[in-house]
Tab-separated table of C-alpha atoms in Angstrom:
chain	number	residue	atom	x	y	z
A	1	UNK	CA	14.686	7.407	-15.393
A	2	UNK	CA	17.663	7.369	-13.215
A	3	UNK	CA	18.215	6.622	-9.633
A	4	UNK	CA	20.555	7.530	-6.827
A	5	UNK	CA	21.251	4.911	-4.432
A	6	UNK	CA	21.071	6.424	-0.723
A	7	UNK	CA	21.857	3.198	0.956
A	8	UNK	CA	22.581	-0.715	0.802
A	9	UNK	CA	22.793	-3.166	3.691
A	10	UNK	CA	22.782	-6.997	3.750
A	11	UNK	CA	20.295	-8.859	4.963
A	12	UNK	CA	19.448	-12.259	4.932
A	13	UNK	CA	21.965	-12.537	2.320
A	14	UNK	CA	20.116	-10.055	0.273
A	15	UNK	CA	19.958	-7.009	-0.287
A	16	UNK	CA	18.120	-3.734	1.321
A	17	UNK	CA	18.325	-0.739	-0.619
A	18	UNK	CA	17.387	2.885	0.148
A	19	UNK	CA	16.554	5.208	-3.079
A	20	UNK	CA	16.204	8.149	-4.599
A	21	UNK	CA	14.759	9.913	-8.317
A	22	UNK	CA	13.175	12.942	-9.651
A	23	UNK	CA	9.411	11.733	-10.026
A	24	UNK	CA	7.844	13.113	-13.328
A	25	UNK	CA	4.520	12.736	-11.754
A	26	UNK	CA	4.603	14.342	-8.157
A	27	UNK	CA	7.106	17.221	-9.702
A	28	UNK	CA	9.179	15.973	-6.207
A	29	UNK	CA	12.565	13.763	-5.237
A	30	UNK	CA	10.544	10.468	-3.847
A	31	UNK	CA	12.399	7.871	-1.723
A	32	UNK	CA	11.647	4.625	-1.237
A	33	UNK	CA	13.688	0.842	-0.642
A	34	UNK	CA	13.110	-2.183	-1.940
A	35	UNK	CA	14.963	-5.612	-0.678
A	36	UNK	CA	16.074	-8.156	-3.238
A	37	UNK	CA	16.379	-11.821	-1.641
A	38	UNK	CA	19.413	-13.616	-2.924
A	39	UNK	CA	19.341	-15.310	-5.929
A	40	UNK	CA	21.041	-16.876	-9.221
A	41	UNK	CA	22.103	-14.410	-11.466
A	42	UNK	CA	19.940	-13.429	-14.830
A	43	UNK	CA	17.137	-15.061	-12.180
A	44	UNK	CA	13.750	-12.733	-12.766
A	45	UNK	CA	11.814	-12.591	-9.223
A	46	UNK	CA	8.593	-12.047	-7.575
A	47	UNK	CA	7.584	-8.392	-6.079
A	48	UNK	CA	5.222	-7.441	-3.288
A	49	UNK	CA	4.467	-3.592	-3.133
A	50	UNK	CA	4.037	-2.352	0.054
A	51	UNK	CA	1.889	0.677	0.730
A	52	UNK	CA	2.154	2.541	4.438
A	53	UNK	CA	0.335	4.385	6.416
A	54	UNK	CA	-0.706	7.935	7.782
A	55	UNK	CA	2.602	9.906	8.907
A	56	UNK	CA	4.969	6.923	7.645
A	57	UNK	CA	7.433	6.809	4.727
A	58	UNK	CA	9.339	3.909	3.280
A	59	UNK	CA	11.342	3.678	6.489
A	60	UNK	CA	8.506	2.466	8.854
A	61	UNK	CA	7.824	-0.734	7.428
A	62	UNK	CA	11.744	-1.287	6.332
A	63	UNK	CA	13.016	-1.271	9.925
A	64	UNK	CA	10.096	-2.338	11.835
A	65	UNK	CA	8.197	-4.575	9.343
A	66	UNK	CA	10.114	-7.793	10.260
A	67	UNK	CA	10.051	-8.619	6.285
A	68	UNK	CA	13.590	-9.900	4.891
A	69	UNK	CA	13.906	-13.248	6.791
A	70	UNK	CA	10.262	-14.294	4.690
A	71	UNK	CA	11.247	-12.305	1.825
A	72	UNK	CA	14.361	-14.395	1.800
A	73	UNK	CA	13.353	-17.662	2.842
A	74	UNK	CA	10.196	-16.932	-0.033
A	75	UNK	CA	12.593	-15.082	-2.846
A	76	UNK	CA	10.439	-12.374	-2.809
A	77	UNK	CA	11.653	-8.782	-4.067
A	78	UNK	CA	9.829	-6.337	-1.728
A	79	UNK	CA	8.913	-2.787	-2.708
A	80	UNK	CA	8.114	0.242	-0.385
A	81	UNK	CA	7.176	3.760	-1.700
A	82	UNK	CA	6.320	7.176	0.158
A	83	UNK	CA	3.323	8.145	1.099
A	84	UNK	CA	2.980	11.457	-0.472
A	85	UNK	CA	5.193	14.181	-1.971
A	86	UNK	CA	8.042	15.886	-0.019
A	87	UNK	CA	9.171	18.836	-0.233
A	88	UNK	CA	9.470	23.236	0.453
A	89	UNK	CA	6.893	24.117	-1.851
A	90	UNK	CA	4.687	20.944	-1.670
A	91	UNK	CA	1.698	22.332	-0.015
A	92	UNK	CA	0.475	20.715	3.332
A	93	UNK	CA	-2.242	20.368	5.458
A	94	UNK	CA	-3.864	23.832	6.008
A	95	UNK	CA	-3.420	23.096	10.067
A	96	UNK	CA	-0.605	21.316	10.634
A	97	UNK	CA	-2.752	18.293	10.563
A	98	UNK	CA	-1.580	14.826	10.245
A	99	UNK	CA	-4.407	13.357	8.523
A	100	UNK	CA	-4.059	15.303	5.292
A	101	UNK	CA	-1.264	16.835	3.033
A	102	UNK	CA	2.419	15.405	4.015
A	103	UNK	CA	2.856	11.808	4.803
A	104	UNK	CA	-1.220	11.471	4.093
A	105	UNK	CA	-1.602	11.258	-0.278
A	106	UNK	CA	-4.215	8.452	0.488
A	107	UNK	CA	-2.811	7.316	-3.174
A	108	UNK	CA	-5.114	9.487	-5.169
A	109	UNK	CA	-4.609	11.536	-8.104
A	110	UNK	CA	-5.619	14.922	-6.374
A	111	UNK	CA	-7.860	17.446	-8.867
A	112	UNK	CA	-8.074	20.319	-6.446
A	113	UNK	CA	-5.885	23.487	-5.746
A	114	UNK	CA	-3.401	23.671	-4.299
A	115	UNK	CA	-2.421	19.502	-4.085
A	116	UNK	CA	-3.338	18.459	-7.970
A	117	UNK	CA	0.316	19.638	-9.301
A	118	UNK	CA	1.925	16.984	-6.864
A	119	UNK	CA	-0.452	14.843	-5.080
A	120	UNK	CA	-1.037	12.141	-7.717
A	121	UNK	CA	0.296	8.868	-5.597
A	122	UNK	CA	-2.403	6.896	-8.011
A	123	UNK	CA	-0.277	7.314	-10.969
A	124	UNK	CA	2.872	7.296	-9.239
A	125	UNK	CA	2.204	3.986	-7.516
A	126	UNK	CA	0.550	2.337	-10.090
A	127	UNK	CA	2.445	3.493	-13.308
A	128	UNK	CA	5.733	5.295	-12.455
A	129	UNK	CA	7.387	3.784	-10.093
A	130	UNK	CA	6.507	0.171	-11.598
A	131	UNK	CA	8.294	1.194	-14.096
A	132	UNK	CA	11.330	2.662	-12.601
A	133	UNK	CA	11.488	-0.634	-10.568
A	134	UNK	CA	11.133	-2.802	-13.636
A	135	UNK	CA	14.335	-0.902	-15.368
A	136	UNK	CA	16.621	-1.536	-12.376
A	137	UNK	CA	15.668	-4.582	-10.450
A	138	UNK	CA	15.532	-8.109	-11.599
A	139	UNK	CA	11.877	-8.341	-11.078
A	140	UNK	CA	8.901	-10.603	-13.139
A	141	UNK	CA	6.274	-7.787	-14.234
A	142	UNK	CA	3.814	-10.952	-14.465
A	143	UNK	CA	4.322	-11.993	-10.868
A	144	UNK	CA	3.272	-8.580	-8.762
A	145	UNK	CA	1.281	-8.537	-5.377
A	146	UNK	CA	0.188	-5.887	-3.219
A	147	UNK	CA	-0.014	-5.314	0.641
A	148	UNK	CA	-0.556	-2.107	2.560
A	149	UNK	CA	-1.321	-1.088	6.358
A	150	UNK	CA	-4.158	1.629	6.897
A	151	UNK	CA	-4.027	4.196	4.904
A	152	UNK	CA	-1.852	2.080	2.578
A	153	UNK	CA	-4.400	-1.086	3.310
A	154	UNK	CA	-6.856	1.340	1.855
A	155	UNK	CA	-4.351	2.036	-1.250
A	156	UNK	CA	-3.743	-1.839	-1.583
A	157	UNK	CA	-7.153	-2.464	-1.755
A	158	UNK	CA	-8.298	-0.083	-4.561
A	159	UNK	CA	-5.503	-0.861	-6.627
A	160	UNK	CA	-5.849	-4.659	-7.139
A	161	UNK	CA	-9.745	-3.672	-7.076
A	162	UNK	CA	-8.650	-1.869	-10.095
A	163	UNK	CA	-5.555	-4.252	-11.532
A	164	UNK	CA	-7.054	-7.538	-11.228
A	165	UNK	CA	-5.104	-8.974	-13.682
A	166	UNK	CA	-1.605	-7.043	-12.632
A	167	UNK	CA	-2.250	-8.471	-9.300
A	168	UNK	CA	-2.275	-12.416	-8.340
A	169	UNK	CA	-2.597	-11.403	-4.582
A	170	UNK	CA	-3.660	-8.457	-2.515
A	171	UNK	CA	-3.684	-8.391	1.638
A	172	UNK	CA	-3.902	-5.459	4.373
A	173	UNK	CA	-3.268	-4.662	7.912
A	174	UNK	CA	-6.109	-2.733	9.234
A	175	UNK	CA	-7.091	-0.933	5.980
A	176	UNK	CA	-9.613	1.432	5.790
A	177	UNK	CA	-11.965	-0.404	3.484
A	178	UNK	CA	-14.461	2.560	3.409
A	179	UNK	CA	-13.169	6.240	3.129
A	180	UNK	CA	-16.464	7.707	1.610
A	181	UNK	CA	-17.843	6.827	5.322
A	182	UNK	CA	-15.063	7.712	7.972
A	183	UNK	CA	-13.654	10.575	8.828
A	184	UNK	CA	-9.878	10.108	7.433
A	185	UNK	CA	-11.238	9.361	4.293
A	186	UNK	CA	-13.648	11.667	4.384
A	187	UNK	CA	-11.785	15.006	4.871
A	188	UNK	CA	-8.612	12.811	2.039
A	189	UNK	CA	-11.189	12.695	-0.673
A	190	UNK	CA	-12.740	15.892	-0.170
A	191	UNK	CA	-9.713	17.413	0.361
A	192	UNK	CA	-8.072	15.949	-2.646
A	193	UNK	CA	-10.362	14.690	-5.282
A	194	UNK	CA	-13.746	17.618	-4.150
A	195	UNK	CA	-17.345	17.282	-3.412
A	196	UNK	CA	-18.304	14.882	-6.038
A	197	UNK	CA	-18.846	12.027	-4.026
A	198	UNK	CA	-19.129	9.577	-7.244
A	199	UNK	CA	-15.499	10.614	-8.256
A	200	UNK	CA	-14.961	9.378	-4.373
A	201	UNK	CA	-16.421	5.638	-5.172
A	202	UNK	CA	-13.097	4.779	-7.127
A	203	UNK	CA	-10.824	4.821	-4.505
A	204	UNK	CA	-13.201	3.558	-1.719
A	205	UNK	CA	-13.020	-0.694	-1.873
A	206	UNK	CA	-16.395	-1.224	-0.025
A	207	UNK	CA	-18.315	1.525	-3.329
A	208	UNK	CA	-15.793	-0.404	-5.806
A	209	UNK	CA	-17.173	-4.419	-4.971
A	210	UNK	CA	-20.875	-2.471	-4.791
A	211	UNK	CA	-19.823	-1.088	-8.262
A	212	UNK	CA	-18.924	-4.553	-9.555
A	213	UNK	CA	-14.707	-4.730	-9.312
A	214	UNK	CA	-14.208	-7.878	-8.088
A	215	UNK	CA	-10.452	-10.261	-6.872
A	216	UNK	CA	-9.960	-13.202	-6.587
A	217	UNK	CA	-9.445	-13.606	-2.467
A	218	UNK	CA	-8.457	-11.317	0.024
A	219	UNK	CA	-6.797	-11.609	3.103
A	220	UNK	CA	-6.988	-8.662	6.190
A	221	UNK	CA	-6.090	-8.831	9.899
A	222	UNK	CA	-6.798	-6.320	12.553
A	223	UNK	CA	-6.477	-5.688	16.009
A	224	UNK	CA	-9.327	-6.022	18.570
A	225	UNK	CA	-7.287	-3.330	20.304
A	226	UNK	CA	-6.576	-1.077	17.592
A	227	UNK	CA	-7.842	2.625	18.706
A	228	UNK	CA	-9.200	3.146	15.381
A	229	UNK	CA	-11.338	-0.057	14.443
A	230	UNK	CA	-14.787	1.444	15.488
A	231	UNK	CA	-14.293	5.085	13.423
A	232	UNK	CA	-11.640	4.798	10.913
A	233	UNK	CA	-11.285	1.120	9.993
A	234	UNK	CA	-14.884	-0.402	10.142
A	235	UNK	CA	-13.767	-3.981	8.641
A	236	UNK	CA	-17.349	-4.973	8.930
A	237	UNK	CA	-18.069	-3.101	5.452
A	238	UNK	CA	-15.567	-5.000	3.721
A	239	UNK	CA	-17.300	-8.379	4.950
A	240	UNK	CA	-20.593	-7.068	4.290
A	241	UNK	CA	-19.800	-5.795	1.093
A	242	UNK	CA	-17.740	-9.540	0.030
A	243	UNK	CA	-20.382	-11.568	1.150
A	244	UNK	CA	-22.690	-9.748	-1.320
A	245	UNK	CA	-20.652	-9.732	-3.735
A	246	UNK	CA	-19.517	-13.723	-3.286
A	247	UNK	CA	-15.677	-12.669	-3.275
A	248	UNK	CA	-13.534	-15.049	-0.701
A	249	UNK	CA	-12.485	-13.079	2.158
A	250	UNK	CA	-10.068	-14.704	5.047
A	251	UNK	CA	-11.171	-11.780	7.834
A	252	UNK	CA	-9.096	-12.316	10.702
A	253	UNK	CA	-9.255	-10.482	14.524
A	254	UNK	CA	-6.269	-10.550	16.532
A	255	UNK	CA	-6.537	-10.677	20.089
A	256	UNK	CA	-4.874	-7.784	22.259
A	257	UNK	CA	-3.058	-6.018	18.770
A	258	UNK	CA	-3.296	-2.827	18.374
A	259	UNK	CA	-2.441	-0.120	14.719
A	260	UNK	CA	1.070	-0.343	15.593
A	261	UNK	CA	4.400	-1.914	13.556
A	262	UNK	CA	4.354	-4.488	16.754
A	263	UNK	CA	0.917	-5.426	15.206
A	264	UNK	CA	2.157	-5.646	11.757
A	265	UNK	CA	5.734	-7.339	11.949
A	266	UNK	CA	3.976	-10.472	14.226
A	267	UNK	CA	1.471	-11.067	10.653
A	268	UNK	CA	3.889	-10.138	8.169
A	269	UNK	CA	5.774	-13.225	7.446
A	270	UNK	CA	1.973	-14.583	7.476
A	271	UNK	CA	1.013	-12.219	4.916
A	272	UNK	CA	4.027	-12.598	2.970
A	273	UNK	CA	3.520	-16.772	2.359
A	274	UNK	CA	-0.392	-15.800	1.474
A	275	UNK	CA	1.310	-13.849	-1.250
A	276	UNK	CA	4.066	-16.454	-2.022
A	277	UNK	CA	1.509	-18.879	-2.725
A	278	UNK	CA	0.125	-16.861	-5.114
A	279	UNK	CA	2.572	-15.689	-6.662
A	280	UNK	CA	4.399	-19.062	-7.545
A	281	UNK	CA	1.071	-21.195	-8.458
């Protein structure tokens, strides 16, 4: 697979790249950037994936995540992908909505008309674009970790729920950690994946610890101010459903934040040395 390079800026005395390639499994052009930290040459480094949010593409978290000064200081390689397919004839939201359709794949591999022929962020995610990286960055395949805000915490959290030996670290911002039970998730997996409920349980993180996947620690912050704590994000499930389950979580309120990239970029370097540590041991 090839890619196009859109942009390149240095940073940090690495490197933050913009790109661009044909995806084979959402049938779209996909963007996304990924920073490389300087290094010695034939050096093979770390890689954090970074999974966004409702209405955000690669860009939100590359200019407002506050992520190259750790990434360099670290020498971690830092990966950002869409959030859904792009495109004329990529079907959207039947109202407009921002919840569903464009900017909203809620990294699922959809099964219903009209979003199964390019709505499969799983695979894309998880197997294409790993892949694609692999070819064209200098990146260790045996030192990957995964973070994600939101919608993307959600993602994170079901794919190293899934990968638990791809993955020495996972961490979120605000995830929601139980789709089958709010109403983003709800009207995602309907939309996407139908009214089989069970098919739901694999990409909900609260029904996949009930169902026995298990990691080895996880780390979350949210905001006490964040307008969508009580419906959306509910991280009382995840604790509930971790203590049960005897999996470490470090579950950690922060005073006055809100869902915002001002919320994220103040815990990311935090976030990023959880990962670090990790990812070096």
């Amino acid at each position: 697979m090839t890619i196009q390079t859109v942009s390149l800026n240095k940073s940090h005395g690495g490197m933050q790249g913009v790109y661009m390639h044909a995806s084979a499994e959402t049938g779209t052009d996909m963007a996304f950037s990924v920073y490389v930290p300087p290094h010695r040459d034939g050096a093979k480094l770390p890689v954090v994936w970074y999974l966004s949010g409702l209405t955000c593409t690669h860009a939100n978290v590359t200019e407002k995540g506050e992520l190259r000064s750790a990434c360099a200081e670290l020498g971690l390689t830092f990966v950002a992908p869409d959030t859904s397919p792009r495109g004329e004839k990529v079907p959207g939201d039947p109202a407009g909505a921002y919840d569903f359709g464009l900017g909203a794949g809620f990294y699922v591999d959809a099964t219903q008309e009209p979003f199964a022929r390019n709505y499969r962020m799983w695979s894309y995610v998880t197997e294409e674009l790993p892949k694609l990286v692999a070819d064209n960055f200098p990146i260790d395949a045996r030192r990957q970790s995964i973070l994600g805000h939101s919608m993307g915490g959600h993602g994170a959290l079901t794919v190293a729920l899934r990968h638990p030996d791809r993955y020495r670290a996972v961490s979120a911002f605000a995830p929601i950690v139980a789709p089958s039970q709010v109403p983003w998730g709800i009207k995602a997996l309907g939309g996407y994946l139908g009214a089989d409920k069970q098919a739901w349980r694999r990409h909900d993180a609260v029904a996949l610890i009930e169902d026995g996947a298990r990691f080895s620690d996880l780390l979350v912050d949210y905001g006490d101010a964040d307008q969508f704590l009580a419906e959306q994000i509910r991280p009382e499930l995840l604790k509930d459903a971790c203590e049960k389950a005897n999996i470490p979580l470090t579950l950690r309120r922060q005073p006055g934040y809100d869902h915002s990239y001002y919320f994220i970029s103040t815990f990311m370097a935090d976030h990023l040395r959880w990962h670090a540590a990790r990812l070096k041991a």
